[in-house]
Rosetta silent file (secondary structure, phi, psi, omega in degrees, C-alpha in Angstrom):
SEQUENCE: MIILDFIERMQALGVFSRADIELVYPDLDPRRLYEWQLKGYIRKLRNSWYCLPEFLKEPYSTWIIANTVHAPSYISLESALSFYGILPEGVHMCTSVCTKRTLRINMAGHEYEFSRLREKHYSGYRLEDTGALGRRLRIADPEKAVADFFYLRTSYNSEDEIRELRFNEASLDGGLDREKLRLYSEMFATSALEKRIRILLKLLDYA
SCORE:     score description
SCORE:     0.000 S_00000001
   1 L     0.000  129.558 -172.685  -28.207   32.936   10.060 S_00000001
   2 H   -62.659  -32.261 -177.280  -27.150   32.647    6.406 S_00000001
   3 H   -65.049  -34.690  178.663  -23.561   31.627    7.195 S_00000001
   4 H   -66.950  -42.008  176.585  -24.743   28.463    8.981 S_00000001
   5 H   -65.872  -39.573  179.440  -26.873   27.490    6.011 S_00000001
   6 H   -60.529  -48.486 -179.392  -23.983   28.367    3.693 S_00000001
   7 H   -60.925  -43.033 -179.246  -21.535   26.143    5.580 S_00000001
   8 H   -62.189  -41.490 -177.855  -23.981   23.233    5.582 S_00000001
   9 H   -73.742  -40.241 -176.095  -24.560   23.482    1.842 S_00000001
  10 H   -79.603  -20.750 -178.076  -20.946   24.047    0.808 S_00000001
  11 H   -57.817  -37.430 -178.397  -19.502   21.387    3.086 S_00000001
  12 L   -67.318  -26.844 -179.073  -20.627   18.637    0.730 S_00000001
  13 L   -79.768  -32.963 -176.788  -18.722   20.220   -2.174 S_00000001
  14 L    80.442  -70.694  175.639  -15.424   20.580   -0.355 S_00000001
  15 E  -113.824  131.630 -175.497  -14.035   22.976   -2.953 S_00000001
  16 E  -141.013  153.162 -176.583  -16.487   25.422   -4.501 S_00000001
  17 E  -106.274  170.891  174.434  -16.450   28.286   -6.963 S_00000001
  18 H   -59.300  -36.812  178.593  -18.225   31.614   -7.173 S_00000001
  19 H   -64.802  -38.527  177.052  -20.467   29.984   -9.795 S_00000001
  20 H   -62.277  -42.082 -179.400  -21.364   27.187   -7.344 S_00000001
  21 H   -64.459  -42.910 -176.681  -22.306   29.784   -4.735 S_00000001
  22 H   -66.246  -26.597  176.161  -24.440   31.768   -7.168 S_00000001
  23 H   -65.166  -35.526 -178.058  -26.448   28.667   -8.022 S_00000001
  24 H   -90.321  -38.495 -177.353  -27.526   28.380   -4.396 S_00000001
  25 L  -126.378   74.695 -175.797  -27.500   32.069   -3.439 S_00000001
  26 L   -63.437  -21.924 -177.586  -28.130   34.080   -6.612 S_00000001
  27 L  -104.504   11.421 -177.273  -28.713   37.306   -4.663 S_00000001
  28 L   -69.316  129.639  177.374  -25.758   37.016   -2.288 S_00000001
  29 L   -68.787  123.150 -178.986  -23.764   40.235   -2.059 S_00000001
  30 H   -55.803  -24.235  179.307  -20.130   39.416   -3.093 S_00000001
  31 H   -65.606  -23.891  177.096  -18.940   41.562   -0.208 S_00000001
  32 H   -61.461  -39.552 -178.831  -20.254   38.869    2.143 S_00000001
  33 H   -61.826  -41.059  178.324  -17.614   36.471    0.849 S_00000001
  34 H   -65.996  -41.570  177.720  -14.858   38.919    1.712 S_00000001
  35 H   -61.518  -41.565 -178.906  -16.353   39.469    5.180 S_00000001
  36 H   -68.874  -30.880  173.683  -16.529   35.714    5.747 S_00000001
  37 H   -63.993  -45.122 -179.049  -12.881   35.367    4.740 S_00000001
  38 H   -63.092  -33.213 -179.427  -11.903   37.976    7.328 S_00000001
  39 L   -85.791   -4.749  177.544  -13.903   36.150    9.986 S_00000001
  40 L    82.565   13.574  178.916  -12.341   32.797    9.067 S_00000001
  41 L   -75.638  -34.446  179.103  -15.563   31.173    7.891 S_00000001
  42 L  -134.078  160.215  175.637  -14.175   30.424    4.424 S_00000001
  43 E  -117.232  130.876  174.077  -10.730   30.262    2.794 S_00000001
  44 E   -85.207  131.472 -179.289  -10.032   31.751   -0.597 S_00000001
  45 E   -94.264  -55.792  174.442   -7.868   29.479   -2.724 S_00000001
  46 E  -169.786  151.379  177.914   -7.428   31.534   -5.894 S_00000001
  47 L    43.188 -113.406 -175.921   -9.506   33.762   -8.148 S_00000001
  48 L  -107.181   30.394 -178.191  -13.099   32.591   -7.625 S_00000001
  49 E  -114.979  140.889 -175.150  -12.360   29.372   -5.715 S_00000001
  50 E  -141.303  167.300  168.424  -12.972   28.743   -2.012 S_00000001
  51 E  -151.453  169.381  173.581  -13.180   26.042    0.630 S_00000001
  52 L   -87.431  145.602 -179.118  -14.169   25.772    4.267 S_00000001
  53 H   -54.738  -37.378 -178.892  -11.287   25.766    6.791 S_00000001
  54 H   -65.441  -27.747 -179.899  -12.314   22.349    8.107 S_00000001
  55 H   -61.160  -33.273 -177.408  -11.985   20.882    4.630 S_00000001
  56 H   -66.573  -14.067  177.928   -8.226   21.469    4.725 S_00000001
  57 H   -89.298   -8.267 -177.609   -7.970   18.924    7.565 S_00000001
  58 L   -75.886  154.462  177.967   -9.498   16.134    5.483 S_00000001
  59 L   -59.034  135.090  175.453   -7.334   13.395    3.902 S_00000001
  60 L    60.659   25.213 -178.867   -5.922   14.402    0.526 S_00000001
  61 H   -61.443  -37.320 -179.152   -7.604   17.815    0.635 S_00000001
  62 H   -65.232  -35.314  179.900   -4.677   19.427   -1.185 S_00000001
  63 H   -73.062  -36.764  176.353   -4.972   16.898   -4.002 S_00000001
  64 H   -64.285  -39.067  175.428   -8.740   17.398   -4.277 S_00000001
  65 H   -59.273  -45.943 -179.840   -8.080   21.136   -4.533 S_00000001
  66 H   -59.825  -46.486  179.451   -5.605   20.480   -7.344 S_00000001
  67 H   -58.477  -34.566 -170.195   -8.090   18.279   -9.229 S_00000001
  68 H   -90.660  -46.440 -169.973  -10.813   20.892   -8.926 S_00000001
  69 H   -73.873  -35.335 -178.994   -9.265   24.343   -9.235 S_00000001
  70 L  -121.682   69.277 -175.774   -7.114   23.729  -12.325 S_00000001
  71 L  -100.346  153.285   -2.019   -9.185   21.172  -14.207 S_00000001
  72 L   -77.499  137.958  177.558   -8.913   18.972  -16.094 S_00000001
  73 E  -155.525  160.541  172.593   -5.922   17.648  -14.194 S_00000001
  74 E  -142.384  153.184  179.486   -4.799   14.571  -12.320 S_00000001
  75 E   -67.903  131.123  179.881   -2.135   13.935   -9.672 S_00000001
  76 L  -155.802 -162.932  176.979    1.071   12.628  -11.227 S_00000001
  77 H    55.817 -137.541 -173.585    4.852   13.071  -11.289 S_00000001
  78 H   -60.925  -39.097 -177.548    6.516   13.240   -7.850 S_00000001
  79 H   -63.130  -46.649  179.838    3.263   13.286   -5.867 S_00000001
  80 H   -67.769  -41.582  179.714    1.898   10.123   -7.482 S_00000001
  81 H   -63.783  -36.222  176.345    5.261    8.347   -7.364 S_00000001
  82 H   -69.693  -39.247  178.036    5.556    9.160   -3.667 S_00000001
  83 H   -57.538  -41.825 -179.530    1.971    7.973   -3.064 S_00000001
  84 L   -82.664   -5.413 -178.942    2.845    4.582   -4.553 S_00000001
  85 L    81.743    7.084 -178.972    6.145    4.446   -2.665 S_00000001
  86 L   -71.720  -38.019  171.417    8.147    4.440   -5.909 S_00000001
  87 L   -96.032  124.916 -173.482    9.983    7.576   -4.831 S_00000001
  88 L   -70.600  -31.831 -176.733   11.361    7.055   -1.322 S_00000001
  89 L   -83.800  151.298  173.215   11.353   10.702   -0.206 S_00000001
  90 L   -69.803  156.493 -178.089    8.260   12.641    0.761 S_00000001
  91 L  -118.459  124.726 -177.697    7.111   15.371   -1.613 S_00000001
  92 L   -84.474  -31.771 -179.684    6.187   18.793   -0.284 S_00000001
  93 L   -90.963  142.603  174.652    4.714   20.205   -3.512 S_00000001
  94 E   -85.414  116.100 -176.035    1.489   18.845   -5.009 S_00000001
  95 E  -109.728  132.527 -179.373    2.342   17.919   -8.611 S_00000001
  96 E  -136.182  164.245  166.457   -0.256   17.375  -11.334 S_00000001
  97 E  -115.305  152.750 -174.360   -0.515   17.236  -15.096 S_00000001
  98 E  -148.116  173.376  175.586   -3.180   19.147  -16.969 S_00000001
  99 L  -103.875   -6.112  175.655   -4.338   20.138  -20.446 S_00000001
 100 L   -88.943 -168.185 -178.125   -4.359   23.849  -19.656 S_00000001
 101 L   -66.838  151.952  173.675   -1.323   26.088  -19.313 S_00000001
 102 L   -62.570  139.334 -174.386    1.550   25.153  -17.017 S_00000001
 103 E  -149.361  140.267  171.833    1.052   26.809  -13.635 S_00000001
 104 E  -129.483  126.672 -170.644    2.798   27.061  -10.288 S_00000001
 105 E  -152.376  154.407  173.175    0.821   28.583   -7.458 S_00000001
 106 E  -103.755  128.649  176.349    0.398   28.706   -3.666 S_00000001
 107 E  -133.279  124.995  177.367   -3.085   27.949   -2.321 S_00000001
 108 L    52.270   38.222  175.490   -3.957   27.853    1.379 S_00000001
 109 L    84.273    5.640  179.276   -0.281   27.582    2.305 S_00000001
 110 E  -118.046  145.640  177.643    0.565   24.715   -0.079 S_00000001
 111 E   -90.396  135.814 -179.926    2.615   24.796   -3.263 S_00000001
 112 E  -126.577  138.548  173.752    1.030   23.420   -6.427 S_00000001
 113 E  -127.946  128.207  176.893    2.601   22.695   -9.800 S_00000001
 114 E  -117.794  119.185 -179.176    0.573   21.869  -12.907 S_00000001
 115 E  -106.586  132.250 -173.130    2.536   20.665  -15.938 S_00000001
 116 E   -80.545  135.687  168.852    0.850   20.746  -19.311 S_00000001
 117 L  -119.594  153.122  171.198    0.343   17.672  -21.497 S_00000001
 118 L   -65.634  152.021 -177.363   -1.282   17.538  -24.893 S_00000001
 119 H   -58.235  -33.857 -179.547   -4.846   16.268  -24.785 S_00000001
 120 H   -69.344  -15.877  177.632   -3.854   13.070  -26.613 S_00000001
 121 H   -99.435   -3.129 -177.063   -1.459   12.304  -23.737 S_00000001
 122 L   -84.340   86.809 -178.251   -4.022   13.061  -21.026 S_00000001
 123 L  -162.282 -179.910  175.340   -4.881    9.502  -19.997 S_00000001
 124 L    81.112   27.387  177.403   -3.748    6.716  -17.700 S_00000001
 125 E  -120.324  165.338  179.616   -5.360    7.919  -14.484 S_00000001
 126 E  -137.441  172.306  177.289   -7.940    6.420  -12.164 S_00000001
 127 E   -97.924  125.213 -178.765  -10.276    7.528   -9.394 S_00000001
 128 E  -110.321  128.849  177.859   -8.952    6.955   -5.871 S_00000001
 129 E   -72.703  128.249 -179.264  -11.278    6.958   -2.858 S_00000001
 130 E   -92.446  -12.595 -176.512  -10.043    9.445   -0.256 S_00000001
 131 E    76.219   12.423 -178.150  -12.301    8.287    2.560 S_00000001
 132 E  -116.608   98.840  176.150  -13.575   11.857    2.951 S_00000001
 133 L    52.067   37.880  177.641  -17.337   12.187    2.467 S_00000001
 134 L    73.672    8.650 -178.055  -17.267    9.975   -0.611 S_00000001
 135 E   -77.308  140.829  176.907  -14.846   12.251   -2.421 S_00000001
 136 E  -124.421  155.228 -179.473  -12.549   10.701   -5.009 S_00000001
 137 E  -126.877  155.865  178.550   -9.534   12.129   -6.763 S_00000001
 138 E   -90.311  123.708  179.969   -7.904   11.610  -10.131 S_00000001
 139 E  -140.247  142.863 -179.193   -4.414   10.129   -9.879 S_00000001
 140 E   -63.088  145.747  166.158   -2.124    8.568  -12.464 S_00000001
 141 L   -60.326  156.699 -179.764   -1.638    4.821  -12.593 S_00000001
 142 H   -54.372  -44.088 -177.732    1.891    3.941  -11.401 S_00000001
 143 H   -67.204  -36.640  179.144    3.092    3.271  -14.944 S_00000001
 144 H   -72.328  -34.655  176.368    1.631    6.518  -16.286 S_00000001
 145 H   -61.412  -39.414  177.488    3.155    8.479  -13.392 S_00000001
 146 H   -65.390  -46.682 -179.420    6.554    7.057  -14.397 S_00000001
 147 H   -63.460  -44.827  177.144    5.992    7.908  -18.069 S_00000001
 148 H   -57.940  -43.826 -177.086    4.762   11.421  -17.243 S_00000001
 149 H   -59.586  -51.211 -175.516    7.766   11.950  -14.981 S_00000001
 150 H   -77.226  -16.252  173.612   10.391   11.007  -17.552 S_00000001
 151 H   -77.710  -40.058 -174.367    8.554   12.858  -20.325 S_00000001
 152 H   -94.486  -29.630  179.158    8.343   16.137  -18.395 S_00000001
 153 L   -94.364   80.376 -169.183   11.470   15.933  -16.190 S_00000001
 154 L   -78.628   -1.689 -178.145   13.925   16.035  -19.056 S_00000001
 155 L   -79.404  -11.834 -179.345   17.044   16.551  -16.921 S_00000001
 156 L   -95.806  102.051 -174.665   17.285   12.819  -16.114 S_00000001
 157 L  -124.308  -32.403 -175.854   19.108   11.290  -19.062 S_00000001
 158 L   -96.431  166.030  178.000   22.037    9.185  -17.910 S_00000001
 159 H   -62.239  -40.110 -179.885   22.124    5.947  -15.950 S_00000001
 160 H   -64.932  -42.592 -179.452   23.790    7.700  -13.019 S_00000001
 161 H   -64.749  -39.931 -179.419   21.159   10.461  -12.919 S_00000001
 162 H   -74.212  -34.587  176.940   18.293    7.979  -12.999 S_00000001
 163 H   -61.659  -37.650 -178.271   19.958    5.732  -10.414 S_00000001
 164 L   -64.321  -17.492  176.492   20.158    8.689   -8.021 S_00000001
 165 L   -70.062  -24.300  178.274   16.335    8.869   -8.004 S_00000001
 166 L    57.331   46.863  176.572   16.357    5.539   -6.111 S_00000001
 167 L   -58.321  137.798 -175.503   13.088    4.322   -7.610 S_00000001
 168 L  -121.346   92.343 -179.381   11.650    1.504   -5.490 S_00000001
 169 H   -70.504  -26.293 -175.952    9.520   -0.896   -7.504 S_00000001
 170 H   -62.884  -17.131 -179.960    9.285   -3.332   -4.575 S_00000001
 171 H   -73.338  -14.316 -178.396    6.790   -1.003   -2.879 S_00000001
 172 L   -95.802  135.223  173.140    4.159   -1.929   -5.497 S_00000001
 173 L   -65.480  116.771 -179.733    2.106   -5.103   -5.282 S_00000001
 174 L    84.223   -7.244  178.606    3.169   -7.000   -8.382 S_00000001
 175 L    73.035 -174.723  177.743    5.593   -4.285   -9.433 S_00000001
 176 L   -74.563  139.192  175.616    5.363   -2.127  -12.519 S_00000001
 177 L   -79.068  106.920 -175.243    3.516   -3.568  -15.490 S_00000001
 178 H   -59.875  -41.442 -177.730    6.277   -3.571  -18.144 S_00000001
 179 H   -67.812  -42.163  178.388    3.878   -3.799  -21.065 S_00000001
 180 H   -64.293  -41.617  178.376    1.689   -0.981  -19.814 S_00000001
 181 H   -63.416  -39.376  178.042    4.750    1.198  -19.194 S_00000001
 182 H   -62.968  -42.914 -179.493    5.989    0.444  -22.717 S_00000001
 183 H   -65.223  -41.494  177.275    2.642    1.431  -24.239 S_00000001
 184 H   -64.191  -39.658  179.663    2.533    4.697  -22.300 S_00000001
 185 H   -63.447  -43.750 -179.921    6.091    5.418  -23.358 S_00000001
 186 H   -67.462  -28.795  179.814    5.278    4.781  -27.021 S_00000001
 187 H   -60.447  -36.568  179.328    2.203    6.998  -26.793 S_00000001
 188 H   -73.665  -22.694  174.790    4.448   10.030  -26.256 S_00000001
 189 L    55.160   48.391  173.812    6.460    9.013  -29.331 S_00000001
 190 L  -129.273  130.750 -178.072    9.788   10.499  -28.263 S_00000001
 191 H   -66.489  -31.290 -179.936   13.021    8.561  -28.473 S_00000001
 192 H   -64.159  -41.950  178.183   14.458   10.429  -25.468 S_00000001
 193 H   -64.997  -45.633 -178.891   11.625    9.183  -23.236 S_00000001
 194 H   -61.148  -35.353  176.706   11.927    5.628  -24.505 S_00000001
 195 H   -65.255  -44.480  179.681   15.657    5.732  -23.740 S_00000001
 196 H   -61.784  -40.990  179.839   15.020    6.919  -20.163 S_00000001
 197 H   -65.156  -40.690  178.032   12.463    4.155  -19.622 S_00000001
 198 H   -61.521  -42.090  178.007   14.902    1.530  -20.915 S_00000001
 199 H   -63.100  -45.029 -179.766   17.550    2.763  -18.503 S_00000001
 200 H   -59.119  -47.881 -178.047   15.078    2.721  -15.613 S_00000001
 201 H   -63.982  -36.584  176.435   13.935   -0.825  -16.359 S_00000001
 202 H   -60.759  -44.925 -179.129   17.542   -1.997  -16.634 S_00000001
 203 H   -65.955  -41.419 -179.682   18.279   -0.547  -13.195 S_00000001
 204 H   -66.663  -39.482 -176.431   15.114   -2.035  -11.685 S_00000001
 205 H   -70.518  -22.477 -179.349   15.716   -5.472  -13.189 S_00000001
 206 L  -108.641    8.767 -179.043   19.228   -5.614  -11.750 S_00000001
 207 L   -70.709    0.000    0.000   18.440   -3.992   -8.393 S_00000001
């Protein structure tokens, strides 16, 4: 049965596109994909992107979807800060930065936000092992997640507003690298960002 072979082949990809399918099954009738969605064999994420239902149960599946469907992108902002424990509250939306257009979308019941950065600012991320079939995801370093956050979340300007975020540096082994954070801040070359970072560091140093 073709669906069994399909599941076996696509399982290794996790998230796959119509183009990925056509490489393996060049003669597959597109109507089959719609039938398989109705039967629950596959889940449509958006446009020409799909996954298997079991994939959604894997660790960090929502983040792998984000990395793949709207690429190039990496996990940053609230999601990365929560991952590192810098933001104390859990984050319901998956937040990423990308070089394509800004986008907010629901996929497989999860909310995703992609915030655009210029290509020259698209750096400072690493590959994190998810423990799921050797899959790795792109996520900002802690210092870059902080810089991205204060560059894109422009509503936090005063000491009181930044204090209310309750950033927790103690959750990081060794804390934030001040020099690395300074370099990321300077890379954006905006005085408003550098001011926010100075306020944050003042609050952290006296916490």
